[in-house]
Coordinates of C-alpha atoms in Angstrom, one line a residue:
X316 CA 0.0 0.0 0.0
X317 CA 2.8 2.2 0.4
X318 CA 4.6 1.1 -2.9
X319 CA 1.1 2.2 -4.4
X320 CA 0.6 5.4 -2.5
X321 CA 4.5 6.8 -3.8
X322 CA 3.7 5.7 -7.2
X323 CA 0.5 7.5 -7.4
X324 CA 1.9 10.5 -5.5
X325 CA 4.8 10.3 -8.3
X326 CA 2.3 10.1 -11.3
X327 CA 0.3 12.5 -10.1
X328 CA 3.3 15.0 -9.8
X329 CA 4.5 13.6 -13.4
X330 CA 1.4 14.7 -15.1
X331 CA 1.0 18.3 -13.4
X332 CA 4.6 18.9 -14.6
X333 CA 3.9 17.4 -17.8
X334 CA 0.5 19.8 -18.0
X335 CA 2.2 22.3 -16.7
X336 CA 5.1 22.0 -19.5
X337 CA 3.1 22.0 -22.0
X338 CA 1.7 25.4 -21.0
X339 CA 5.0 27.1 -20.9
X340 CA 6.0 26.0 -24.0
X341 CA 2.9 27.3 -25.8
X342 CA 3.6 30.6 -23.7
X343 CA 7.3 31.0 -24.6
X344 CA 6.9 30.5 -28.3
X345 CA 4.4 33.0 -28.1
X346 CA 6.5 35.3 -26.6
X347 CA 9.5 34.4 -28.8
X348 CA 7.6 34.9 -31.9
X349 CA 5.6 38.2 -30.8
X350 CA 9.5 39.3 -30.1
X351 CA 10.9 38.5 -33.5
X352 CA 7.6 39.6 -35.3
X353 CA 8.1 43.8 -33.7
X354 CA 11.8 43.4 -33.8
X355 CA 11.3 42.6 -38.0
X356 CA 8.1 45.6 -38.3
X357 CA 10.2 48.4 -36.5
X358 CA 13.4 47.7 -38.8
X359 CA 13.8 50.5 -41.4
X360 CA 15.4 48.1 -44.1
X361 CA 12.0 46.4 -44.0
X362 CA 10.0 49.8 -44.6
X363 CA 12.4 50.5 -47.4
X364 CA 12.4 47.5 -49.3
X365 CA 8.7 47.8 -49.3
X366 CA 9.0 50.8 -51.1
X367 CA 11.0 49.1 -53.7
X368 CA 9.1 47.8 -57.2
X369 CA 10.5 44.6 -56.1
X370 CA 10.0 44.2 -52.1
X371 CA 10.4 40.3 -52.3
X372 CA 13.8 40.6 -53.6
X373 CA 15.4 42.5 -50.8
X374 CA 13.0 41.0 -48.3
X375 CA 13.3 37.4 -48.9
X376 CA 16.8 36.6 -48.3
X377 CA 16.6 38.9 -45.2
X378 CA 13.4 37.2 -43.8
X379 CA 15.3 33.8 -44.7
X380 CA 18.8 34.8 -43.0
X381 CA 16.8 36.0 -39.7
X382 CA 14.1 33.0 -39.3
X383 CA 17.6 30.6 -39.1
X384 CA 19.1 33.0 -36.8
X385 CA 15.9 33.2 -34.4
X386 CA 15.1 29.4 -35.1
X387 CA 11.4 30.0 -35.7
X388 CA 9.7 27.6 -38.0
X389 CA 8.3 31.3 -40.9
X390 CA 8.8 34.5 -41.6
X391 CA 6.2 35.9 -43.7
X392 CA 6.1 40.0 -44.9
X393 CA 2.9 40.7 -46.9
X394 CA 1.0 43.5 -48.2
X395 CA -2.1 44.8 -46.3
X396 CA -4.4 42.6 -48.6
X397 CA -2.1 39.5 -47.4
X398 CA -0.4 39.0 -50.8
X399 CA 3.1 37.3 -49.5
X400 CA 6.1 38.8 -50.1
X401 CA 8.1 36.3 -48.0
X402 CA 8.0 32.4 -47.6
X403 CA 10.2 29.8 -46.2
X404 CA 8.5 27.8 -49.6
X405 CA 9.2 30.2 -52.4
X406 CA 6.4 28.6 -54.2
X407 CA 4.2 30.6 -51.8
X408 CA 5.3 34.1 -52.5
X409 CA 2.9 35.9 -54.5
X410 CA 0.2 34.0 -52.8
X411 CA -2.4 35.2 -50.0
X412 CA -1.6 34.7 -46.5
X413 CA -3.6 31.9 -44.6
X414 CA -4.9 33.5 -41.3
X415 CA -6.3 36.3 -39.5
X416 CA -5.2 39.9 -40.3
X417 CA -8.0 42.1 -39.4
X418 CA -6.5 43.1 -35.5
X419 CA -3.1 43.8 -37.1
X420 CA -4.2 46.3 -39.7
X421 CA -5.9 48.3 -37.1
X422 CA -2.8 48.4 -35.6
X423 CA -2.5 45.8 -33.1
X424 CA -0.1 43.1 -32.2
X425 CA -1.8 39.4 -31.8
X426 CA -1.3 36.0 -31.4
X427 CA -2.8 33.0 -32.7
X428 CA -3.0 29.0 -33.0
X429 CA -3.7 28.7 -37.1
X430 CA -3.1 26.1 -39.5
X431 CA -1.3 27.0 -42.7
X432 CA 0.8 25.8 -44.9
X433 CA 2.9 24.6 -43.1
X434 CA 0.8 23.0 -40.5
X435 CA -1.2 24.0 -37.4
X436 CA 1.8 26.8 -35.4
X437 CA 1.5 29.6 -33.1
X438 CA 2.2 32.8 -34.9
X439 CA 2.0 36.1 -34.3
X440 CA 0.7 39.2 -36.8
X441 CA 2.0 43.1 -36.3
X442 CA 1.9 46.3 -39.0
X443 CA 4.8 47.6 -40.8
X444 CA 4.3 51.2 -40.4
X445 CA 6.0 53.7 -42.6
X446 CA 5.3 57.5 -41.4
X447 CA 2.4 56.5 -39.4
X448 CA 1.0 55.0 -42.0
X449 CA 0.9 50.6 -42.0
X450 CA 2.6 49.7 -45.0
X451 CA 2.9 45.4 -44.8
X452 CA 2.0 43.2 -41.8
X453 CA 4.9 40.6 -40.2
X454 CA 3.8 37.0 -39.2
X455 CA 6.3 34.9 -37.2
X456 CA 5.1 31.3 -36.3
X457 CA 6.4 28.5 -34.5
X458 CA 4.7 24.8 -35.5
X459 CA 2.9 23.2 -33.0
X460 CA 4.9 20.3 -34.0
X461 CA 8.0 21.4 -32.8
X462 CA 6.4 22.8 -29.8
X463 CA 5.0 19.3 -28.7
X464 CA 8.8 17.5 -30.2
X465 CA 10.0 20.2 -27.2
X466 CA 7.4 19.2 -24.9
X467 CA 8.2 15.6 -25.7
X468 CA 12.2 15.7 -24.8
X469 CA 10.9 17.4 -21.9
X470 CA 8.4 14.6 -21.2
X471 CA 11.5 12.0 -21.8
X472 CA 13.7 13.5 -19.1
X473 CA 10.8 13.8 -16.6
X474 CA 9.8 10.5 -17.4
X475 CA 13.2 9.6 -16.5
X476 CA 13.3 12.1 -12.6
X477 CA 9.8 9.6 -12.1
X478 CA 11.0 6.4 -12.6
X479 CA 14.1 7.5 -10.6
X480 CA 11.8 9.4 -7.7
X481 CA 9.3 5.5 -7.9
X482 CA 12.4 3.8 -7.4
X483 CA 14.0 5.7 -4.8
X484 CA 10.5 5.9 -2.9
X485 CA 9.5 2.2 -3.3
X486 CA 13.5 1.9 -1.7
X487 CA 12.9 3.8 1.0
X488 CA 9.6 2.4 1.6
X489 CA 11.2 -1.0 1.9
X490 CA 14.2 0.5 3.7
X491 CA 11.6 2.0 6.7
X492 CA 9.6 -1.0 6.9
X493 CA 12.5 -3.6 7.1
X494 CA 13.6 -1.1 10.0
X495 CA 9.9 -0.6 11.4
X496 CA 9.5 -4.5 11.7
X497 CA 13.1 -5.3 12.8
X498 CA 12.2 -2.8 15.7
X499 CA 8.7 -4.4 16.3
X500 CA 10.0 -7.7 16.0
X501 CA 8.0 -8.7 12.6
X502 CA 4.9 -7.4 14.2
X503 CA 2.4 -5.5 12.3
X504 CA 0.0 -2.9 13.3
X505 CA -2.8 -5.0 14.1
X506 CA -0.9 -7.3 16.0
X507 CA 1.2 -4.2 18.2
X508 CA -2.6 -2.4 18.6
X509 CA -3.6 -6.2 20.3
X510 CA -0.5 -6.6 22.0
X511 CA -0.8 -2.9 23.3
X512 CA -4.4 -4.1 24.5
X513 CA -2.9 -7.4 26.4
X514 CA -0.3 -5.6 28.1
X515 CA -2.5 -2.7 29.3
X516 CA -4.9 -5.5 30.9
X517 CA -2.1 -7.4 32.1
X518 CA -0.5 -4.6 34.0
X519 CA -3.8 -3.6 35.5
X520 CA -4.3 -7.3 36.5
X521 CA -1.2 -7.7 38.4
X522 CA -1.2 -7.3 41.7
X523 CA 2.4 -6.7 41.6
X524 CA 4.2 -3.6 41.6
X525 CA 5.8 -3.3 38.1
X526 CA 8.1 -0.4 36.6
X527 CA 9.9 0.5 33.5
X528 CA 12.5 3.1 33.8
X529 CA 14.5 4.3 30.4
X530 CA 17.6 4.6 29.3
X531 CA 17.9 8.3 31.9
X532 CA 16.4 6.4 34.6
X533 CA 13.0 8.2 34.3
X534 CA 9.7 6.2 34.8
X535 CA 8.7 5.1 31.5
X536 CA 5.5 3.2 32.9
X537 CA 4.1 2.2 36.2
X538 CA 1.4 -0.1 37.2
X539 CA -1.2 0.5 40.1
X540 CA 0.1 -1.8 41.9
X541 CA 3.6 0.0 41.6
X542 CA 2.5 3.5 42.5
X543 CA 0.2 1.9 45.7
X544 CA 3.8 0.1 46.9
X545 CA 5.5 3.5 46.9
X546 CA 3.0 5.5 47.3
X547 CA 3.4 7.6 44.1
X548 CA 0.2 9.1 41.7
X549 CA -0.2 8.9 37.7
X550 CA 2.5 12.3 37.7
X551 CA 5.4 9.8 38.7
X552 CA 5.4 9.1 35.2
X553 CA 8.2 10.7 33.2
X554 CA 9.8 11.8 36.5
X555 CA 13.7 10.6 37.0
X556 CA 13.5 8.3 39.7
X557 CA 16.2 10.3 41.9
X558 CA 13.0 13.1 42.0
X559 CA 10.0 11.0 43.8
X560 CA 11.9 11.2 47.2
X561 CA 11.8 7.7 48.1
X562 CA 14.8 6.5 50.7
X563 CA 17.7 6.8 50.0
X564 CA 18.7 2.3 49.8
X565 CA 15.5 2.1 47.5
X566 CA 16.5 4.9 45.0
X567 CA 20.4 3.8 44.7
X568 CA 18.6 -0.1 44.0
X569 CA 16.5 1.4 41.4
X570 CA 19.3 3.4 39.8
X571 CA 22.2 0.4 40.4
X572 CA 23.1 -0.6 36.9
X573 CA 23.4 -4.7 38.0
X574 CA 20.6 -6.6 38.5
X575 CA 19.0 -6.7 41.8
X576 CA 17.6 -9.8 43.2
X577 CA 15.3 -9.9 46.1
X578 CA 16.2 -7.1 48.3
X579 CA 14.4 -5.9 50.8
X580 CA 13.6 -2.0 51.0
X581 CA 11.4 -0.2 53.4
X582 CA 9.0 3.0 52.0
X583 CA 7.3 5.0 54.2
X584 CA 4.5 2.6 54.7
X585 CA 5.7 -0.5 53.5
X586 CA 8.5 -3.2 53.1
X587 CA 8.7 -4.0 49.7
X588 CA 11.2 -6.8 48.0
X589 CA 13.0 -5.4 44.8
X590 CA 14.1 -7.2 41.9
X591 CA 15.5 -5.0 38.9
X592 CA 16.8 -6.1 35.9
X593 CA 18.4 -4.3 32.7
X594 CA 17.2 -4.2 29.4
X595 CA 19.6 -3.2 26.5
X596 CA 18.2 -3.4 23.2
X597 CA 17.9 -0.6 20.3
X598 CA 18.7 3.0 20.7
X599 CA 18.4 3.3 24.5
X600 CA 19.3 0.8 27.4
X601 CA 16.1 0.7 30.5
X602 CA 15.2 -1.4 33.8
X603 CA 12.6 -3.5 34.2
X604 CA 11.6 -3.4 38.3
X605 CA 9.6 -5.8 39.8
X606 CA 7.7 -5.1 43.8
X607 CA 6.3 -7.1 45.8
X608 CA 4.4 -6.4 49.0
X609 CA 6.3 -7.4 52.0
X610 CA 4.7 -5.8 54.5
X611 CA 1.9 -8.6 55.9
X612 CA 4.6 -11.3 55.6
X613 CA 7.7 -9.6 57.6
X614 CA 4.8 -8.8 60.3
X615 CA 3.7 -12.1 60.4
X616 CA 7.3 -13.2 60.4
X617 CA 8.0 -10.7 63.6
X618 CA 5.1 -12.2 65.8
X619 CA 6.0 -16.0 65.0
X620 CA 9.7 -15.0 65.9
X621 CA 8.1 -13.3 69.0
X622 CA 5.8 -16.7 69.6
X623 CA 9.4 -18.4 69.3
X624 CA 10.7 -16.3 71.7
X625 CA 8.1 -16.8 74.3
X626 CA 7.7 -20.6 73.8
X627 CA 11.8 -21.1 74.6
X628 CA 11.0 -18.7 77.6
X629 CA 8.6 -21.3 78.7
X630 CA 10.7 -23.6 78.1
X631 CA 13.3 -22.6 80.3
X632 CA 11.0 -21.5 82.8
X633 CA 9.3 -25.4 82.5
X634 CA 13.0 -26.8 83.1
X635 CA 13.5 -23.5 86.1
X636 CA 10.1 -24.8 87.9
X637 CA 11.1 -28.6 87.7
X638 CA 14.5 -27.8 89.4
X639 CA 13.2 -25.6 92.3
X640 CA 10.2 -28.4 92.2
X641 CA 12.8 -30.7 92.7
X642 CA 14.3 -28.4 95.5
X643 CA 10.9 -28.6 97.3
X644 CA 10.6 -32.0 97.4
X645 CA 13.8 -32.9 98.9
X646 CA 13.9 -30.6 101.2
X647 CA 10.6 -32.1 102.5
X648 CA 12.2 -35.6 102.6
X649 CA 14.8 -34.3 104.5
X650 CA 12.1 -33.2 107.1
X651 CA 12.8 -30.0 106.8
X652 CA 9.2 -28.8 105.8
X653 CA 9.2 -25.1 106.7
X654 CA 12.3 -24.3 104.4
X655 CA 10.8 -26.0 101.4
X656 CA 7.3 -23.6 102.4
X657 CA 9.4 -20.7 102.4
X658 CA 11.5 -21.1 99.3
X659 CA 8.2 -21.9 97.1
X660 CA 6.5 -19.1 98.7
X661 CA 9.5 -16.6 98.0
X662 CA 8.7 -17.8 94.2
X663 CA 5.9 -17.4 93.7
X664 CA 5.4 -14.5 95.4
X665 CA 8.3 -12.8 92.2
X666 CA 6.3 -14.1 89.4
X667 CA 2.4 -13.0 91.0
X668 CA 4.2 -9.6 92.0
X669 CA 5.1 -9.0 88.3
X670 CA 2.1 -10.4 86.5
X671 CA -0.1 -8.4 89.5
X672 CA 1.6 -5.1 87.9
X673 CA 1.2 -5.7 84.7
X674 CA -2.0 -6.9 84.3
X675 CA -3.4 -3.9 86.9
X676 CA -1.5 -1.2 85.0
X677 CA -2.3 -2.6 81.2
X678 CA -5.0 -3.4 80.6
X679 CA -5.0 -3.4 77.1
X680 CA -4.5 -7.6 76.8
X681 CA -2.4 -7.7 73.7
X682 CA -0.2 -5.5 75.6
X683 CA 0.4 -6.9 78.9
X684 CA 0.5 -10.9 77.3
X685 CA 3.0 -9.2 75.5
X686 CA 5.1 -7.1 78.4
X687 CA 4.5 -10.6 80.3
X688 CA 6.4 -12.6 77.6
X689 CA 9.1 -10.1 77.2
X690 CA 9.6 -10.5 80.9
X691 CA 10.2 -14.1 80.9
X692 CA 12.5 -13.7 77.6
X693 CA 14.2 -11.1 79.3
X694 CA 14.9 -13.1 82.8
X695 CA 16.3 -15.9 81.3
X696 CA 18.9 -13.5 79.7
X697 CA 19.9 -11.8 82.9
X698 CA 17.7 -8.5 82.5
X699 CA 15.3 -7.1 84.9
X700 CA 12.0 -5.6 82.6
X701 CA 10.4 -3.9 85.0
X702 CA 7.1 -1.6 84.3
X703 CA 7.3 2.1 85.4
X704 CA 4.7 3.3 88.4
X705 CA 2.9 6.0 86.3
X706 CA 2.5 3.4 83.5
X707 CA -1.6 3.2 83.0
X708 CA -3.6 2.0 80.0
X709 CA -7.5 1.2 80.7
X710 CA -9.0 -1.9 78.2
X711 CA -10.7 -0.2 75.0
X712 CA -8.6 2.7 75.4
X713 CA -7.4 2.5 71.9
X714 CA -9.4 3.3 69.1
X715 CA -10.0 0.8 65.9
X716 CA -7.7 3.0 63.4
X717 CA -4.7 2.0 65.7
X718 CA -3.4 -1.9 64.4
X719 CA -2.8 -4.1 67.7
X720 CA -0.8 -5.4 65.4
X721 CA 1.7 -2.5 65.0
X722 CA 1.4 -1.7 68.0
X723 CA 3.0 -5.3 68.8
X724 CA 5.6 -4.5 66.4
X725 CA 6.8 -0.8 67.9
X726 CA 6.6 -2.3 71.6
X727 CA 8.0 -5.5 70.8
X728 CA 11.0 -4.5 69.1
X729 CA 11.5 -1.3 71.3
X730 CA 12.2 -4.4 74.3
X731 CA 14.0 -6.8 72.4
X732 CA 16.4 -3.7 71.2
X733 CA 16.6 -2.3 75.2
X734 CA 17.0 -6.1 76.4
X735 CA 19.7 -6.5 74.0
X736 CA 21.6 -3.5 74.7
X737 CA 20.8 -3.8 78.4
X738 CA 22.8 -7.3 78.3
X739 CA 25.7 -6.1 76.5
X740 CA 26.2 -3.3 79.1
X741 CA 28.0 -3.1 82.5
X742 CA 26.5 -3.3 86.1
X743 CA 22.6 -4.1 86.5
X744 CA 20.8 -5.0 83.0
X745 CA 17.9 -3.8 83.4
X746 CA 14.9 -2.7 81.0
X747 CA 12.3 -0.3 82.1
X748 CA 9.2 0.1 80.1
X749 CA 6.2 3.1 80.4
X750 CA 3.0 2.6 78.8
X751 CA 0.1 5.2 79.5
X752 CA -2.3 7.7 77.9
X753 CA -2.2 11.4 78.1
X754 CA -3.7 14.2 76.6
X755 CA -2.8 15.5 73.4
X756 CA -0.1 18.6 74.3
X757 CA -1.5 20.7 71.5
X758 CA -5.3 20.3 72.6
X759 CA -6.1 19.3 76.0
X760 CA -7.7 22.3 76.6
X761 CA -9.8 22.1 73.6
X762 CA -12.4 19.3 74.9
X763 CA -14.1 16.2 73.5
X764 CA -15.0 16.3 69.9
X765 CA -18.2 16.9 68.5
X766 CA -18.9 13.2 68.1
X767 CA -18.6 13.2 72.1
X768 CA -14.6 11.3 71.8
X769 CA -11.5 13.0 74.0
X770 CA -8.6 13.5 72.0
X771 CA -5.4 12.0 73.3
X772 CA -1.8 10.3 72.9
X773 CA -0.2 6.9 73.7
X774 CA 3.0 7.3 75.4
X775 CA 5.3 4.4 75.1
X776 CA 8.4 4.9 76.3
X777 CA 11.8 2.1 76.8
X778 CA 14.4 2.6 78.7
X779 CA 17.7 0.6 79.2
X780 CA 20.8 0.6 80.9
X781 CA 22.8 -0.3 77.8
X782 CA 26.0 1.9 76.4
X783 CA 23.4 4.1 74.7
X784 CA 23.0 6.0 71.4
X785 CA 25.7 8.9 70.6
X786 CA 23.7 12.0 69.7
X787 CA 24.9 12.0 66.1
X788 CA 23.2 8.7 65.2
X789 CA 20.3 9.2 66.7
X790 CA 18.6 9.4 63.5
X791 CA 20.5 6.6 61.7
X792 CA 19.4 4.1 64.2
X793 CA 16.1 3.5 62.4
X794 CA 18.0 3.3 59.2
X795 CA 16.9 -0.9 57.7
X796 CA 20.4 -2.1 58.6
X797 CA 21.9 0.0 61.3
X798 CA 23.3 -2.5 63.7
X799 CA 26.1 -3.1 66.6
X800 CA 25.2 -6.9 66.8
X801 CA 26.8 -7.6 63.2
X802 CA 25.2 -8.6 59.9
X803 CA 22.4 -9.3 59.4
X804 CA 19.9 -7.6 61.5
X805 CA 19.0 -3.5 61.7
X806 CA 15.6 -4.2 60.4
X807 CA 13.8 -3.9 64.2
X808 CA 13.8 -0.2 64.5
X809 CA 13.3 0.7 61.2
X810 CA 9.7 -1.7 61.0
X811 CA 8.9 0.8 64.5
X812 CA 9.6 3.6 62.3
X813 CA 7.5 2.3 59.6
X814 CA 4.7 1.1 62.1
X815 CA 4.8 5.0 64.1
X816 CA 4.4 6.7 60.5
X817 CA 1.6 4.6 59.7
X818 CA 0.0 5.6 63.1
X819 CA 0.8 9.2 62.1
X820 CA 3.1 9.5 65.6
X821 CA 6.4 10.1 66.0
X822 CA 9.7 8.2 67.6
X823 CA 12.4 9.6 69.4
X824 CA 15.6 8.4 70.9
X825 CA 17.1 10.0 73.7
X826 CA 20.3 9.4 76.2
X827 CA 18.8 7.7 79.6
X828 CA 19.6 9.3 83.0
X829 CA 22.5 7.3 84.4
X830 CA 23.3 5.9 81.2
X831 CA 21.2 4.0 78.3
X832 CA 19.1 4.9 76.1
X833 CA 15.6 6.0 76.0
X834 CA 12.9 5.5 73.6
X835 CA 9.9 7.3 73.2
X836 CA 6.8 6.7 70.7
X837 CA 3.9 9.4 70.7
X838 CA 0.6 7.6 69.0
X839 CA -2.3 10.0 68.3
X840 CA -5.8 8.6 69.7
X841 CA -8.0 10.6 68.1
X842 CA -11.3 8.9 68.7
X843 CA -10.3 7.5 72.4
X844 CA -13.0 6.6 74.6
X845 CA -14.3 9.5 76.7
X846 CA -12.7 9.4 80.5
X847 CA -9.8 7.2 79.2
X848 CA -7.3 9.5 79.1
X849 CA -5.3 10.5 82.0
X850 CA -5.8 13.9 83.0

């Protein structure tokens, strides 16, 4: 279809030049022969030989000498009745002229297509004037035969520019499609508009996060999935990656010129695993980035490490009880039933003393199973979790926007950092832990809301007796990797970062007094039970 669409482009210009030719011709003849016909009238030999007895004897070879020297086809001088005085046929002198004469004895110079003796040619007529007064008439012609053998070399050598131009184009048409199909890998329109079709359903079908950056590491295309994972809108696209402000470990993965292969990468809100791989093909080299959601899993994956946790806890509690059971027992054998009274009182009354706190100052359940557990973890490593006197938290305090479930993962990981750095320190290891609602600093003057709920905060707060955090880290401690217990962990404070933001709180890290460090999480309850906040 292309082939046929130059080749009728190129005929169609053929035949306006062709047309168009053609018309020139006719209009340069008649120029040339209105030229030659005043330039013979206004010579003065011409209106003295006509005054001779004899014009055609001074006029003839004159006529003759200029028709080869202006290469027009006649020259013909004549009376005013038309008689010839002038022929290229000498036979024709003496004879009338064959065409119109009227304008040109009134004085007028015209033109005209006539056919005369010599055929049909484009002549022109003027008056010989002598004094004023027209004396002869001058008729140049050119034959439309050697007009149209003009035309016709013409017509040869465009004849000859079209072919060439049909060639050329059907060349270049092959040229650009070879190239158009090599590039769409033999694919032809319809196929690319129903491939275009699949992928647009298949990207919207995947759940997936996919991206495709080109070759300046700008997003080419995103998926909703994609933009959802990193929490980007429809303008991301044709942005440069280093522009969406996304942290700083996910950006350098996105622009890393190696292939990526399951990495994990914390957002704002999410923990996302990365796999990127280059494409080079073409004119420009790209990355194809694939995301998926890790955020559910890694959660799921703190609490059954937590469950772990607690079940060896009880385990070593199990094998504690059977050896002071075993205590009790012989000491009774021995008869010595008063000291086996005493030492199982003195235990029991440690373990009622600490579950007797906790459960009468939290009484949020998630919360105190969970300080409980943390207790016995922390015991059998040699740390004393203790919960602070002003900690208070009534059941159904907290509201349904805030996720037990992060708030397992800020306290949870707050304790197993303090316990760890507690342990690693010197003199008493020992964990302290405040867990309480107060009112919101910026509005506790302002009263309950409309809908009749108190606005308040939950303050949890850990505090350790570890080595502590120097000032200038304090922010790079919740940085996904940011460890002093070697590779491979770092990711605990940064999933209490991630779990705060999505609370819309805030976490702080602090020096402790005497030494240690000192966490503290702010988590807005908007929507709190009325009377449940402390005043």
């Amino acid at each position: 279809m292309q082939a046929v669409l130059v080749a009728v482009v190129v005929a169609w210009c053929a035949v306006f030049a062709y047309a168009n030719d053609r018309s020139q011709a006719r209009s340069t003849a008649a120029r040339e022969v209105v030229v030659a016909a005043r330039s013979l009238a206004e010579a003065p030999s011409v209106a003295d030989a006509i005054r001779t007895p004899d014009p055609s004897a001074a006029l003839q070879p004159y006529a003759e000498r200029v028709r080869r020297d202006t290469k027009v086809d006649f020259i013909t001088i004549m009376d005013t009745h038309g008689i010839r005085w002038t022929h290229p046929d000498p036979r024709q002198i003496g004879k009338r002229f064959l065409g119109t004469t009227a304008p040109a004895l009134r004085g007028k110079t015209f033109t005209e297509t006539y056919a005369g003796t010599l055929g049909p040619s484009v002549r022109a007529v003027t008056p010989v004037r002598d004094g004023g007064r027209i004396v002869g008439l001058v008729s140049v012609g050119i034959t439309v035969e050697r007009i149209s053998s003009q035309v016709m070399h013409q017509l040869r050598v465009l004849a000859l520019v079209a072919g060439a131009a049909l060639v050329l184009g059907a060349l270049g048409t092959y040229v650009i499609n070879a190239r158009l199909r090599r590039h769409t890998h033999g694919l032809d329109a319809r196929a690319l508009s129903r491939m275009y079709d699949y992928h647009q359903a298949a990207l919207h079908a995947v759940r997936e996060g996919l991206l495709m950056l080109d070759g300046r590491r700008r997003i080419a295309l995103i998926n909703d999935g994609g933009r959802e994972l990193l929490g980007l809108d429809a303008s991301a696209v044709g942005r440069p990656v280093a522009e969406l402000g996304l942290p700083a470990p996910l950006t350098g993965a996105l622009l890393a010129s190696e292939p990526r292969v399951d990495e994990v990468h914390l957002t704002e809100e999410r923990i996302v695993v990365v796999n990127t791989r280059p494409v080079v093909g073409g004119e420009r080299s790209g990355t194809v980035v694939t995301l998926r959601d890790h955020t559910e899993l890694q959660a799921l994956s703190g609490e059954l490490d937590s469950e772990r946790r607690f079940t060896e806890a009880l385990r070593s509690q199990a094998h504690e009880a059977a050896n002071r059971l075993h205590t009790v027992v012989s000491l009774i054998e021995l008869g010595r039933v008063d000291q086996a009274v005493a030492f199982a009182t003195s235990e029991l009354e440690l373990a009622q003393a600490l579950t007797d706190q906790v459960v009468t100052a939290v009484g949020e359940p998630v919360l105190a199973a969970l300080l409980l557990g943390k207790a016995a973890q922390a015991n059998e490593r040699g740390v004393e979790l203790v919960l602070a006197p002003d900690s208070r938290m009534d059941d159904g305090v907290l509201p349904p926007t805030l996720s037990t479930r992060d708030l397992v993962t800020i306290l949870g990981n707050l304790v197993d950092n303090a316990v760890d750095a507690a342990g690693s320190g010197e003199g008493p290891a020992r964990v302290t832990v405040t867990a309480r609602v107060e009112p919101a600093p910026a509005r506790a003057e302002e009263g309950a809301a409309e809908d009749g709920a108190a606005v308040g905060e939950l303050l949890l707060r850990v505090r350790d007796t570890g080595p502590g955090v120097a000032p200038e880290q304090a922010d790079e401690v919740f940085r996904r990797g940011w460890s002093t217990n070697g590779p491979g962990r770092g990711l605990g404070l940064a999933l209490v970062r991630q779990a705060v933001h999505r609370a819309h709180g805030s976490v702080a890290v602090a020096g402790a007094e005497g030494g240690g460090a000192e966490f503290t999480v702010r988590l807005p309850l908007a929507g709190a039970r009325a009377g449940a906040v402390a005043p």
